[in-house]
Each structure stands twice: as structure tokens, then as C-alpha cells.
Amino acid sequence: KPRVIVWTPHDITAWLSILKEKYPKELELVLKEVKYFLTTAEPCSISRQKQLEKTFWITHLNVYASVDWFASIPCKCWKKHLTKTHYVELFDKDKNLIGTKWTWRLVFTTLFDRSTPMVRYMLDDYITVKDCQCEYGFDTEVIPHWRYELTIDIWDKIYWPLDFEEVIYKYWMFMNYEVKINSENIEIVLEKYCIWDENYDLDW
């Protein structure tokens, strides 16, 4: 009877989809017991997080950099806040230091004095670090956009997978998705999630 499930957003959706298709009674029992779902290994958009919570009636802990000594923590304000256990720096595309607040490539130094050594580590995510005013007392927000090498320049503007994901999951719950960048347009292929009625119309 698990209380917390830790997985990627796509893995947890696929796993619960298999339960619904093959073991519907067991799925109902699982969802009664599970209280929290913590995502790790890949970023998750806010709209996808809300769809996961709405679909499975669980609290989603949308954690960023959880496998990198928990550099951030999720908050009830829907933002992610940097912890004081890391010193964060941002570098440009040529690996020149540009400061600690902006949108660029992430480098952080661990400040633990016992459990981990002091390491200056280029995670190489493309992120935004900025000041914020949170009612729970946090003053710095981190917005992950995805790995630096997965950024794409379209018509003189930089996009990341989370930009597309934010739009996709704003409207409905999907399994996986594929974004095809063509010379004249952008095509998005969506994988249906099994909770839908077969007559559901997707031509919006």
C-alpha cells in the first residue's frame, strides 16, 4: 500500500493507465492509498502538474533537480524555490559567467559540509532564476525550461519543451506527446489517455 510514488510524469501516467486498462479494481485501491506523487528526472510543466492532480486526485510534488541534492523545493504557491544549500550561477552559451539572476545555463556549487563534497557542477539546464515574493517566506524562484541542448530557435525566439507542454496540458490530460518542427509550421502529435470516452472530440 504505497503512500508516495516517485517517478517521471510520463512513467506514472503510463503505469496508472495500464492499471486502469487491465486492473481497474486495483487502480481504485491504489489511488485510495497513494497520497503524494513526486516527479523526478525530467521537468514537469505547471499545467501538466494540475492535470495529474485533477486526474488521479493526489498531491503532486513537482520537484526540480531532485537527483542533484535537492537544489529546489516545490511550494503551495505553484513556484519552485532554490534552497540555501547551493550557490547558483548562470553561464551564457560560451560558458562565460553572467551572474546569479537571469535566464541561461545553470551551474551550482553544493554547500554541504559533511554529506557531499563542495562541487561546482554544470547541470547545463536552461533555467530562469529571479526574485519573488512568496507568502511562505521564500525570496528566489527557479523556472526550469529543460536541458540546454534541447533548446530551439524558431523565428528568432528560443523555445523549450516545457513551452509546448504548458500549452498541451492546459486543455486536457494526455499520455505522451511529440512536437515536430517543420520549416513552415509546428505539428504536435498527442497520445490519447485511456480515461477518455471513445466519442470525445479532439478537433478543437
Short mmCIF file of C-alpha atoms in Angstrom, two decimals:
data_model
loop_
_atom_site.label_atom_id
_atom_site.label_comp_id
_atom_site.label_asym_id
_atom_site.label_seq_id
_atom_site.Cartn_x
_atom_site.Cartn_y
_atom_site.Cartn_z
CA LYS A 1 0.00 0.00 0.00
CA PRO A 2 2.28 2.79 -1.22
CA ARG A 3 1.70 6.32 0.11
CA VAL A 4 4.20 8.09 -2.14
CA ILE A 5 5.18 7.28 -5.73
CA VAL A 6 8.40 8.69 -7.20
CA TRP A 7 8.69 8.60 -10.98
CA THR A 8 8.79 10.74 -14.09
CA PRO A 9 5.50 12.36 -15.20
CA HIS A 10 5.23 10.10 -18.24
CA ASP A 11 6.08 6.92 -16.29
CA ILE A 12 3.44 7.48 -13.63
CA THR A 13 0.81 8.23 -16.26
CA ALA A 14 1.70 5.09 -18.22
CA TRP A 15 1.71 2.93 -15.10
CA LEU A 16 -1.71 4.12 -13.94
CA SER A 17 -3.03 3.77 -17.49
CA ILE A 18 -2.00 0.09 -17.52
CA LEU A 19 -3.76 -0.43 -14.20
CA LYS A 20 -6.93 1.20 -15.49
CA GLU A 21 -6.99 -0.87 -18.68
CA LYS A 22 -6.09 -4.24 -17.15
CA TYR A 23 -6.79 -4.00 -13.42
CA PRO A 24 -9.49 -1.34 -12.86
CA LYS A 25 -10.40 -2.57 -9.39
CA GLU A 26 -6.77 -2.49 -8.28
CA LEU A 27 -6.38 1.04 -9.65
CA GLU A 28 -9.18 2.24 -7.42
CA LEU A 29 -7.48 0.69 -4.39
CA VAL A 30 -4.09 2.15 -5.32
CA LEU A 31 -5.46 5.68 -5.71
CA LYS A 32 -7.17 5.42 -2.33
CA GLU A 33 -3.83 4.66 -0.68
CA VAL A 34 -1.45 6.94 -2.61
CA LYS A 35 -1.35 10.47 -1.20
CA TYR A 36 1.63 12.03 -2.98
CA PHE A 37 3.35 11.76 -6.32
CA LEU A 38 6.88 13.16 -6.57
CA THR A 39 8.30 13.70 -10.05
CA THR A 40 11.98 13.44 -10.70
CA ALA A 41 14.48 13.16 -13.58
CA GLU A 42 12.58 15.40 -16.00
CA PRO A 43 10.86 18.79 -15.61
CA CYS A 44 7.09 18.97 -15.46
CA SER A 45 5.02 21.99 -16.52
CA ILE A 46 2.52 23.58 -14.17
CA SER A 47 -0.39 22.72 -16.47
CA ARG A 48 0.69 19.07 -16.58
CA GLN A 49 1.03 19.06 -12.81
CA LYS A 50 -2.53 20.33 -12.44
CA GLN A 51 -3.85 17.70 -14.84
CA LEU A 52 -2.10 14.93 -12.89
CA GLU A 53 -3.64 16.13 -9.64
CA LYS A 54 -7.08 16.50 -11.21
CA THR A 55 -7.00 13.09 -12.89
CA PHE A 56 -5.65 10.99 -10.04
CA TRP A 57 -6.81 13.01 -7.01
CA ILE A 58 -3.34 13.15 -5.50
CA THR A 59 -0.94 15.88 -4.44
CA HIS A 60 1.86 16.26 -6.96
CA LEU A 61 5.24 17.35 -5.60
CA ASN A 62 6.70 18.94 -8.72
CA VAL A 63 10.36 18.86 -7.76
CA TYR A 64 13.21 20.24 -9.85
CA ALA A 65 16.78 18.86 -9.58
CA SER A 66 15.74 16.28 -7.01
CA VAL A 67 18.52 13.91 -8.04
CA ASP A 68 21.06 16.72 -7.74
CA TRP A 69 20.93 17.06 -3.95
CA PHE A 70 17.53 18.74 -3.95
CA ALA A 71 18.59 22.13 -5.24
CA SER A 72 14.99 23.35 -5.13
CA ILE A 73 11.70 22.64 -3.41
CA PRO A 74 8.11 22.92 -4.69
CA CYS A 75 5.73 25.30 -2.96
CA LYS A 76 1.99 25.72 -2.50
CA CYS A 77 2.27 28.96 -4.47
CA TRP A 78 2.93 26.79 -7.60
CA LYS A 79 6.52 28.04 -7.80
CA LYS A 80 9.82 26.27 -7.21
CA HIS A 81 12.27 27.89 -4.80
CA LEU A 82 16.03 27.49 -4.58
CA THR A 83 17.32 26.14 -1.31
CA LYS A 84 20.14 27.73 0.65
CA THR A 85 22.20 24.55 0.29
CA HIS A 86 23.54 25.57 -3.13
CA TYR A 87 25.27 28.55 -4.66
CA VAL A 88 23.75 29.14 -8.10
CA GLU A 89 25.48 30.74 -11.09
CA LEU A 90 24.38 31.28 -14.68
CA PHE A 91 26.59 30.98 -17.76
CA ASP A 92 25.98 32.00 -21.37
CA LYS A 93 26.28 29.77 -24.44
CA ASP A 94 30.07 30.26 -24.48
CA LYS A 95 30.32 29.29 -20.80
CA ASN A 96 31.01 32.84 -19.62
CA LEU A 97 29.73 33.73 -16.17
CA ILE A 98 26.91 36.27 -16.39
CA GLY A 99 25.64 36.36 -12.79
CA THR A 100 23.15 34.71 -10.45
CA LYS A 101 19.81 36.04 -11.77
CA TRP A 102 18.69 35.75 -15.40
CA THR A 103 17.82 33.08 -17.97
CA TRP A 104 20.82 30.96 -19.00
CA ARG A 105 22.75 27.75 -18.30
CA LEU A 106 22.75 26.52 -14.71
CA VAL A 107 25.83 25.84 -12.60
CA PHE A 108 25.60 25.24 -8.89
CA THR A 109 28.03 24.58 -6.06
CA THR A 110 27.00 22.32 -3.20
CA LEU A 111 27.44 23.87 0.21
CA PHE A 112 27.01 20.77 2.36
CA ASP A 113 29.85 20.32 4.80
CA ARG A 114 29.52 16.60 5.50
CA SER A 115 27.19 14.56 3.31
CA THR A 116 28.62 15.76 -0.03
CA PRO A 117 31.85 17.46 -1.06
CA MET A 118 31.89 21.04 -2.31
CA VAL A 119 31.47 20.59 -6.06
CA ARG A 120 30.94 23.22 -8.74
CA TYR A 121 28.70 21.40 -11.16
CA MET A 122 27.30 22.41 -14.56
CA LEU A 123 23.88 20.79 -14.64
CA ASP A 124 23.52 22.55 -18.00
CA ASP A 125 19.82 23.14 -17.77
CA TYR A 126 18.39 26.27 -19.34
CA ILE A 127 16.66 27.99 -16.44
CA THR A 128 15.40 31.32 -15.17
CA VAL A 129 16.37 32.48 -11.69
CA LYS A 130 14.60 35.55 -10.35
CA ASP A 131 13.45 37.25 -7.18
CA CYS A 132 9.94 36.53 -5.97
CA GLN A 133 7.60 37.38 -3.13
CA CYS A 134 6.18 34.19 -1.66
CA GLU A 135 3.71 34.17 1.22
CA TYR A 136 5.62 31.25 2.74
CA GLY A 137 8.84 33.22 3.09
CA PHE A 138 10.89 32.25 0.03
CA ASP A 139 12.57 35.01 -1.97
CA THR A 140 14.04 33.25 -5.03
CA GLU A 141 12.20 31.39 -7.77
CA VAL A 142 13.69 28.94 -10.25
CA ILE A 143 11.93 28.17 -13.54
CA PRO A 144 13.39 25.17 -15.42
CA HIS A 145 12.98 25.19 -19.18
CA TRP A 146 14.81 21.90 -19.99
CA ARG A 147 18.28 20.84 -20.99
CA TYR A 148 20.34 23.48 -22.79
CA GLU A 149 20.96 21.24 -25.81
CA LEU A 150 17.19 20.81 -26.27
CA THR A 151 16.50 24.50 -26.80
CA ILE A 152 15.45 25.54 -30.27
CA ASP A 153 15.46 28.87 -32.05
CA ILE A 154 12.24 29.37 -34.00
CA TRP A 155 11.76 32.61 -35.87
CA ASP A 156 14.32 34.41 -33.69
CA LYS A 157 12.83 33.22 -30.42
CA ILE A 158 14.09 30.45 -28.14
CA TYR A 159 11.65 27.69 -27.16
CA TRP A 160 11.91 24.73 -24.81
CA PRO A 161 9.89 21.50 -24.46
CA LEU A 162 8.11 22.93 -21.41
CA ASP A 163 6.77 25.81 -23.52
CA PHE A 164 4.87 23.31 -25.66
CA GLU A 165 3.95 21.14 -22.67
CA GLU A 166 2.45 24.12 -20.87
CA VAL A 167 0.04 24.67 -23.77
CA ILE A 168 -0.71 20.99 -24.42
CA TYR A 169 -1.77 20.08 -20.87
CA LYS A 170 -3.66 23.29 -20.32
CA TYR A 171 -6.68 21.76 -22.02
CA TRP A 172 -6.71 18.06 -21.24
CA MET A 173 -4.88 15.04 -19.88
CA PHE A 174 -2.63 13.27 -22.39
CA MET A 175 -0.14 10.44 -22.27
CA ASN A 176 2.96 11.33 -24.27
CA TYR A 177 3.37 13.99 -26.93
CA GLU A 178 5.62 14.69 -29.90
CA VAL A 179 6.44 18.12 -31.30
CA LYS A 180 7.56 18.24 -34.93
CA ILE A 181 9.27 21.46 -36.03
CA ASN A 182 8.85 21.98 -39.76
CA SER A 183 10.14 24.77 -41.96
CA GLU A 184 6.72 26.40 -42.22
CA ASN A 185 4.75 25.16 -39.22
CA ILE A 186 4.78 23.22 -35.95
CA GLU A 187 2.95 19.91 -35.72
CA ILE A 188 2.03 18.36 -32.38
CA VAL A 189 1.08 14.68 -32.09
CA LEU A 190 -0.78 13.73 -28.92
CA GLU A 191 -1.24 10.29 -27.39
CA LYS A 192 -4.73 9.73 -26.02
CA TYR A 193 -5.14 8.88 -22.36
CA CYS A 194 -7.46 5.98 -21.55
CA ILE A 195 -9.77 7.91 -19.21
CA TRP A 196 -11.48 9.44 -22.22
CA ASP A 197 -14.78 8.39 -23.67
CA GLU A 198 -14.26 6.97 -27.15
CA ASN A 199 -16.62 9.62 -28.53
CA TYR A 200 -14.57 12.51 -27.17
CA ASP A 201 -13.95 15.06 -29.91
CA LEU A 202 -10.36 16.27 -30.24
CA ASP A 203 -10.92 18.57 -33.19
CA TRP A 204 -10.52 21.76 -31.17
#
